Short mmCIF file of C-alpha atoms in Angstrom, two decimals:
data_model
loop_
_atom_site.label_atom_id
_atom_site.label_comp_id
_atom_site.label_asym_id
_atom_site.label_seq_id
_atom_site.Cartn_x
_atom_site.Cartn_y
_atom_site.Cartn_z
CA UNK O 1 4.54 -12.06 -18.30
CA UNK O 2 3.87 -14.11 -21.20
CA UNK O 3 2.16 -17.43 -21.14
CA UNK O 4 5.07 -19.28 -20.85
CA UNK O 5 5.90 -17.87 -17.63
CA UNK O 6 4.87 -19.87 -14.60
CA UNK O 7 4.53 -17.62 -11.29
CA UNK O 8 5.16 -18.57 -7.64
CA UNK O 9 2.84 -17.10 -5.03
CA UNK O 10 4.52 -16.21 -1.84
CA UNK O 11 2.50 -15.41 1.28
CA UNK O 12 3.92 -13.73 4.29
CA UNK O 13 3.38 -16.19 7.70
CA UNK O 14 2.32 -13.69 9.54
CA UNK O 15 -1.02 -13.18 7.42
CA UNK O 16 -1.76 -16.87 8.80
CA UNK O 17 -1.15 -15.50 12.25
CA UNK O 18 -3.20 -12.59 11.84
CA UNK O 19 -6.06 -14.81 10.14
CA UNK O 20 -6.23 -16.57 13.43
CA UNK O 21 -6.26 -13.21 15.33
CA UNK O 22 -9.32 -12.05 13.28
CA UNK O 23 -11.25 -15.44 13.65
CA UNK O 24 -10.30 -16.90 16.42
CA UNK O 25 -13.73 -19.35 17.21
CA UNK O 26 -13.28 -20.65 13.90
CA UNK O 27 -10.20 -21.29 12.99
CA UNK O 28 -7.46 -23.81 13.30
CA UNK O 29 -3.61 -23.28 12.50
CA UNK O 30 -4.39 -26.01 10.16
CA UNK O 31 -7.40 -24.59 8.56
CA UNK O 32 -6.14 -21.32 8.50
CA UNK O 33 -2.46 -22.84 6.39
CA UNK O 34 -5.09 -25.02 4.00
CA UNK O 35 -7.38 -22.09 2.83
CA UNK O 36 -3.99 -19.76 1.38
CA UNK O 37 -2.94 -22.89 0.03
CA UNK O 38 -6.65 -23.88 -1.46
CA UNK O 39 -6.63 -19.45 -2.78
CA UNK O 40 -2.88 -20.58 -4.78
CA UNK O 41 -0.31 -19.94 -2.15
CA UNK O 42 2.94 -22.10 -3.23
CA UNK O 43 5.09 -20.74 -0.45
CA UNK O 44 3.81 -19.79 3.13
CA UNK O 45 7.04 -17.60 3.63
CA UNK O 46 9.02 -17.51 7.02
CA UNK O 47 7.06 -20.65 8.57
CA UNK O 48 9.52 -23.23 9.20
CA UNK O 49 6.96 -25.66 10.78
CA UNK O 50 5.07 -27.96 7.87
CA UNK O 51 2.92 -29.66 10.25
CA UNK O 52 -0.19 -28.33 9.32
CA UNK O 53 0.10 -28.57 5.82
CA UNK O 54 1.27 -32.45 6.60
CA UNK O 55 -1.84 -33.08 8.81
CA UNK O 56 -4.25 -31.59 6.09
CA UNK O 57 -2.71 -33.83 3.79
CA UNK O 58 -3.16 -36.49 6.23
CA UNK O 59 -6.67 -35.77 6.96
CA UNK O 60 -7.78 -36.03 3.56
CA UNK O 61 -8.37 -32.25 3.35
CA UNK O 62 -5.59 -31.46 0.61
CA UNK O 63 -4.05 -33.40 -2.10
CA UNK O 64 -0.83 -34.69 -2.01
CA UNK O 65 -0.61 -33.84 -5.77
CA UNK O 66 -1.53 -29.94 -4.52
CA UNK O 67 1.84 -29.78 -2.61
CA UNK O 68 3.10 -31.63 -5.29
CA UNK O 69 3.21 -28.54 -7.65
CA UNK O 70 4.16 -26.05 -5.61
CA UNK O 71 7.25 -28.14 -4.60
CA UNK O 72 8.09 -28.52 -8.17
CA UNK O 73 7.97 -24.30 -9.22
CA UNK O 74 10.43 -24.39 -6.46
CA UNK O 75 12.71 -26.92 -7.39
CA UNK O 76 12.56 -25.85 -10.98
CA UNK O 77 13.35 -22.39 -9.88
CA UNK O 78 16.39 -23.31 -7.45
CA UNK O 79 17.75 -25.88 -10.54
CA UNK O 80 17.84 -23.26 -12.93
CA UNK O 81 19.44 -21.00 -10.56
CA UNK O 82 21.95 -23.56 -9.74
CA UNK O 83 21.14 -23.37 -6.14
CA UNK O 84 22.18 -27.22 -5.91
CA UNK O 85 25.21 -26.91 -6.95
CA UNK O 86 25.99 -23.57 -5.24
CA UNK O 87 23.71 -22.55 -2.51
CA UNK O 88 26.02 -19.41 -1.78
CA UNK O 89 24.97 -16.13 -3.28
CA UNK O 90 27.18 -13.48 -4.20
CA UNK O 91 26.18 -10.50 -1.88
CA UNK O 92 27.65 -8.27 -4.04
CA UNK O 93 25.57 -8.76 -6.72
CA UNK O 94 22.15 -7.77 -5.48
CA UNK O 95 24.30 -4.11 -4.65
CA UNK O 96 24.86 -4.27 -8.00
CA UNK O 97 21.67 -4.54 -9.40
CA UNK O 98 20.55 -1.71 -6.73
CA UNK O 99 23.27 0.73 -7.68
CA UNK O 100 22.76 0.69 -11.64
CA UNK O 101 21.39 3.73 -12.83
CA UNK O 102 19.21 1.53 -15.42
CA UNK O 103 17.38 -0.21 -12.32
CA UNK O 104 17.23 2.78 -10.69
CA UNK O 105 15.55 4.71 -13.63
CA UNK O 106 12.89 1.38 -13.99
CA UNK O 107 12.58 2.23 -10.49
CA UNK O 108 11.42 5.87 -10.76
CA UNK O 109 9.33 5.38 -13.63
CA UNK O 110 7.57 2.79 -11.53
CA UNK O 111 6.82 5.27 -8.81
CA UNK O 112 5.40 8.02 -11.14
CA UNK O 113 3.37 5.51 -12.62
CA UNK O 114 1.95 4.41 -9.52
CA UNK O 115 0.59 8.00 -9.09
CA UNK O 116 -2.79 8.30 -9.25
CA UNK O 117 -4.68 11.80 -9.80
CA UNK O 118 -7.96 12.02 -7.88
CA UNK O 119 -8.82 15.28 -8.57
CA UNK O 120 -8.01 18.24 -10.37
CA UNK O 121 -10.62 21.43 -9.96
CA UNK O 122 -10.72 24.35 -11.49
CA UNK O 123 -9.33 27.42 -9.53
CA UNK O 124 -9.81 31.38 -11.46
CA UNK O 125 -10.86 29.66 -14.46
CA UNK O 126 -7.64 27.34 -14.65
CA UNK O 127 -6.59 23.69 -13.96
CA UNK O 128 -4.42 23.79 -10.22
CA UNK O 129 -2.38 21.22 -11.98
CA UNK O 130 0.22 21.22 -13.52
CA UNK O 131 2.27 24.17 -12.66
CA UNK O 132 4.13 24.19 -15.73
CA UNK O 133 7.16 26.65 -16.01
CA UNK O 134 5.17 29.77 -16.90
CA UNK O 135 3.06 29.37 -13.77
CA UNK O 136 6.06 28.24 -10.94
CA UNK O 137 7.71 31.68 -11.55
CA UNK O 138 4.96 33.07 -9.45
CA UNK O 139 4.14 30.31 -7.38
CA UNK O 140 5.01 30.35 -3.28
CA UNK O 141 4.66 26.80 -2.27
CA UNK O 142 3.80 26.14 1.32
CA UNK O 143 4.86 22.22 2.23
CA UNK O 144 3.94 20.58 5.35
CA UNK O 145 3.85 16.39 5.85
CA UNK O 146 1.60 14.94 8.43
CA UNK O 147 3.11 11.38 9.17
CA UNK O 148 2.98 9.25 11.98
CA UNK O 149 5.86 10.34 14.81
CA UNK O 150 7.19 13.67 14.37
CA UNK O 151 5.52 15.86 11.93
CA UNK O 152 8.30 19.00 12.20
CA UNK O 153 11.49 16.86 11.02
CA UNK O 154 9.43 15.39 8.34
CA UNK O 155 8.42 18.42 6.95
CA UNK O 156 11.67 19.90 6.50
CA UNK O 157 13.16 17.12 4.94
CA UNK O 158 10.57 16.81 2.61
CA UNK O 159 11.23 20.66 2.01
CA UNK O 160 15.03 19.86 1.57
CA UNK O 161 14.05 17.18 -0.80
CA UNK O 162 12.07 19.47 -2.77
CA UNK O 163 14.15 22.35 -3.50
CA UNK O 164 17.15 20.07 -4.58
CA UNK O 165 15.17 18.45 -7.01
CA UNK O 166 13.71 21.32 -8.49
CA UNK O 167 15.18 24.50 -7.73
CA UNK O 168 12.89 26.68 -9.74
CA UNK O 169 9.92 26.30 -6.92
CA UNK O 170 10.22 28.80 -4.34
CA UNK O 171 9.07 27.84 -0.60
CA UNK O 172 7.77 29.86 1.65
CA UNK O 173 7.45 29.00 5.58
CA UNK O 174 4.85 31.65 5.89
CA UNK O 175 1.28 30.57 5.08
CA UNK O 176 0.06 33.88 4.67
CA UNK O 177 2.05 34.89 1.85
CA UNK O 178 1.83 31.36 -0.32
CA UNK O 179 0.12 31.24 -3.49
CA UNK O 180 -0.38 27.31 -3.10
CA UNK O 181 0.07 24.20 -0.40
CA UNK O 182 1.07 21.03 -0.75
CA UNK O 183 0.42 18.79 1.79
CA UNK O 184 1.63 15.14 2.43
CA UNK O 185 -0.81 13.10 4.56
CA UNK O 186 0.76 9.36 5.24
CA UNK O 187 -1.56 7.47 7.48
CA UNK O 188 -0.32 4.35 9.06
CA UNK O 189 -1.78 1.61 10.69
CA UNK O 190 -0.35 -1.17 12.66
CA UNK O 191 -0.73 -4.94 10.98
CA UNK O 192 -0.65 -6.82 14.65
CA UNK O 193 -2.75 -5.48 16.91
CA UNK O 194 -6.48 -6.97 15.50
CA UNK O 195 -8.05 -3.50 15.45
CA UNK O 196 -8.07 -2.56 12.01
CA UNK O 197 -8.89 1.34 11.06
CA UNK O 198 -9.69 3.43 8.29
CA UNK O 199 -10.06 7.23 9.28
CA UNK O 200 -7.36 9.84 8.94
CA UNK O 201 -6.91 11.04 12.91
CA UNK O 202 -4.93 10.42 16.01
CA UNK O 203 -5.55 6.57 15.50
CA UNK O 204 -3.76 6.34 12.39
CA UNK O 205 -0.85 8.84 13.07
CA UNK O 206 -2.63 11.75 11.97
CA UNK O 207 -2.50 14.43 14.81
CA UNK O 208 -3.72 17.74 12.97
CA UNK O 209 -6.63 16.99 10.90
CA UNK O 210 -8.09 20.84 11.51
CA UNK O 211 -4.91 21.64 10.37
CA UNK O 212 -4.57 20.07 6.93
CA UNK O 213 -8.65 21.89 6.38
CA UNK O 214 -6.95 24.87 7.70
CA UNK O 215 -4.06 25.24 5.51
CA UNK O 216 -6.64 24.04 2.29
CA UNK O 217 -8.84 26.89 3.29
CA UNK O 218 -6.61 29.42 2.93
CA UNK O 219 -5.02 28.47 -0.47
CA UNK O 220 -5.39 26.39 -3.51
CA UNK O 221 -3.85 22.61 -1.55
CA UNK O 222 -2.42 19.97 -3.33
CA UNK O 223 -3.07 17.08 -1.19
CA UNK O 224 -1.51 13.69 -1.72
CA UNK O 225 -2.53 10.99 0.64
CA UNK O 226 -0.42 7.77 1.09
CA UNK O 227 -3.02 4.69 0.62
CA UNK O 228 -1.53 1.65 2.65
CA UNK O 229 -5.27 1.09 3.38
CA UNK O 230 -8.53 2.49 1.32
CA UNK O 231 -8.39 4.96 3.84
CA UNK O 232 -11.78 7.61 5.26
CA UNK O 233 -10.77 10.93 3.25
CA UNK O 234 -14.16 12.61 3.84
CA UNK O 235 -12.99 15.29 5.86
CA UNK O 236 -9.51 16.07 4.28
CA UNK O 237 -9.89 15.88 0.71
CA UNK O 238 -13.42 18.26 0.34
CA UNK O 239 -11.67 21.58 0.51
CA UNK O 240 -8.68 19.91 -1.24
CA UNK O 241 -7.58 21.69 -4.53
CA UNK O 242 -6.43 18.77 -6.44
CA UNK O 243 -5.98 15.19 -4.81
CA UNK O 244 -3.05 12.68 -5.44
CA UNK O 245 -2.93 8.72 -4.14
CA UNK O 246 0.36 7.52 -3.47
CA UNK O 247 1.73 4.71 -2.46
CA UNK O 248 5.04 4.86 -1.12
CA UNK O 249 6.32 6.97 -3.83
CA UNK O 250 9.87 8.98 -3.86
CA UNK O 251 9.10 12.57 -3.25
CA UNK O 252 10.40 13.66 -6.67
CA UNK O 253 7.71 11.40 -8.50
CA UNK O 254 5.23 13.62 -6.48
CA UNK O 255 6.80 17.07 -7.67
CA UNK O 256 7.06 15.70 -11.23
CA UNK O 257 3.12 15.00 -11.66
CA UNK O 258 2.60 18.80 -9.80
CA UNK O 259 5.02 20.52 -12.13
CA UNK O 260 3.77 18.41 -15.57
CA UNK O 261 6.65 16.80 -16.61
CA UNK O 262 4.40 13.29 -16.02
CA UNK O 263 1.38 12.60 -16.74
CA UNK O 264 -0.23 10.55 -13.81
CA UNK O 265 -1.81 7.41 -15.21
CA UNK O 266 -2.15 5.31 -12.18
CA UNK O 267 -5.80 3.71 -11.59
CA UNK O 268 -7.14 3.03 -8.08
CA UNK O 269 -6.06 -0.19 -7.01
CA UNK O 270 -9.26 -0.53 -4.73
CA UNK O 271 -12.42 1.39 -4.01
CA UNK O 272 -12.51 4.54 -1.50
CA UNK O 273 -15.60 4.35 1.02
CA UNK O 274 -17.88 7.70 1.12
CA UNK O 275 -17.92 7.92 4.42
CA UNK O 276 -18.09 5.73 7.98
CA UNK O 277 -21.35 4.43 7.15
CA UNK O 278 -20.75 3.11 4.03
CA UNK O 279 -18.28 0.87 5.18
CA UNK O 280 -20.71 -0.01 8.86
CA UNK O 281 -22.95 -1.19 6.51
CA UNK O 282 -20.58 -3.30 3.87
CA UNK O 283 -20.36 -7.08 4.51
CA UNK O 284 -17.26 -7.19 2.24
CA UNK O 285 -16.41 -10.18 -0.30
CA UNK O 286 -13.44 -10.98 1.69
CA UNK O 287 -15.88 -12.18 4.78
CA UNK O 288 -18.41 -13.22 2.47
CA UNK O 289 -15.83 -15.49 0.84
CA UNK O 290 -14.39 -16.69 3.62
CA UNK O 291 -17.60 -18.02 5.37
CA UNK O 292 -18.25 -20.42 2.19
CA UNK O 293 -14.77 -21.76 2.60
CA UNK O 294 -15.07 -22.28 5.98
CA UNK O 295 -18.57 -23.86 5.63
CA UNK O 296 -16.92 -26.08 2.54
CA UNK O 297 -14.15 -27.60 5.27
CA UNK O 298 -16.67 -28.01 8.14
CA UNK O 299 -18.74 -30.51 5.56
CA UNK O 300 -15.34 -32.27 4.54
CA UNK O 301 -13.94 -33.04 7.70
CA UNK O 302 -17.51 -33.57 9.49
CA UNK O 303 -16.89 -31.16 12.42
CA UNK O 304 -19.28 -28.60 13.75
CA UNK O 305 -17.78 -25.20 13.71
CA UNK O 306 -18.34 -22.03 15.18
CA UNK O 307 -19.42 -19.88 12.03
CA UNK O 308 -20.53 -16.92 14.39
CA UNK O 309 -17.60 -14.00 13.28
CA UNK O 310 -17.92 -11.17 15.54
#
């Protein structure tokens, strides 16, 4: 993006919603709009009701010019898409867009670059990764995913997907006869029900955690874990062999960093906690930033608010 460029910031309604869920005492619909709008937000996406933008505009708590500029990146945007003089888009076209194998290769090379290699250790005086072409000749691959919902069906298509895309990696069902692991963990967390969590178990999807240390016991494990959150790893990713992030990634981005043909050079979009006490004991910047925005309104409008945040 050069400096020309002038960016719109959309924000999904529902993080308003789920503002409100996390600070209920303090928090009005109103307030709650005017602080994404006061952190950039041109577009609240998906709410279709402008009242409380109106009555902060109304009650002196946001400038008219404010909404001013976002309403003109969208207008400019619509007129030079000629939205006004065609609001009908060609459904075609997005297909294709999708379908062309130029998008589609921007598209993978997005994924692998995403990748991010955690660790890498040493195992009989070599590197685990990559296994290059003369080390998969002798490799026996044990896979197994541990998602949310059913574990089994996962796990073979993730096998399936695996062998098509590189035939020269032989996998074995039998953990007692595989040279190496890989292992898929993809936590998951739901976004509405105001009881955010971190560790890798039952509460985030995660049935087996004895048997992803299990399987890495037994043989060198390449362990990729999928980061929608900065997620607990302190008990899967010790006895880990070499450690991958992901983050929603194709399979075949995955087998391309394990057999070298890319070389991860993804960086950590956010800092991993140690352990459950290190994040007990963090305040955060998010809450910290947040209570001097609140306090900030609560002086403007000259209303006594609840800052107490349980």
């Amino acid at each position: 993006m050069d400096s020309n460029t002038i960016g719109i910031i959309i924000l999904l309604s529902s993080f308003v919603l789920l503002v409100l869920l996390r600070f209920p005492i303090a928090l009005t619909l109103i307030v709650s709009s005017l602080l994404t709008v006061i952190a950039g937000t041109n577009i609240i996406s998906g709410a279709s009701d402008p009242t409380p933008i109106i009555n902060a505009v109304k009650n002196g708590l946001l400038a008219e010019e404010k909404v001013d500029e976002s309403v003109t990146f969208l207008l400019n945007e619509m007129m030079k898409l000629g939205l006004f003089e065609n609001p009908y888009v060609d459904g075609q076209n997005p297909l294709n867009i999708v379908n062309n194998p130029e998008s589609q290769k921007k598209a993978d090379e997005a994924h692998r670059k995403s990748l991010v290699l955690l660790r890498n250790d040493t195992v009989n005086g070599k590197k685990v990764l990559p296994l290059g072409d003369s080390e998969i000749k002798d490799v026996k691959l044990y896979i197994e995913m541990f998602p949310g919902g059913n574990d089994a069906e996962a796990t073979q298509k993730l096998k399936e997907t695996i062998q098509k895309y590189d035939p020269s990696i032989t996998v074995t069902d039998n953990l007692a006869e595989a040279t190496h692991a890989f292992v898929w963990v993809r936590p998951v967390q739901s976004n509405w029900d105001n009881n955010p969590r971190l560790t890798v178990g039952p509460e985030t999807g995660i049935n087996n955690v004895d048997k992803i240390i299990e399987i890495q016991k037994k043989v060198p494990t390449i362990t990729a874990i999928n980061f929608t959150n900065p997620w607990l790893i302190d008990q899967i990713e010790p006895n880990a062999a070499a450690v991958i992030s992901t983050f929603g990634v194709k399979a075949e981005a995955i087998v391309d960093v394990i057999r070298g043909k890319f070389n991860p050079t993804g960086k950590l979009p956010f800092t991993i906690p140690a352990n459950k006490e290190a994040v007990d004991n963090e305040v955060g910047i998010f809450l910290a930033m947040w209570r001097i925005l609140l306090m900030s309104i609560k002086i403007k409008m000259g209303i006594l608010m609840d800052l107490t945040l349980d």
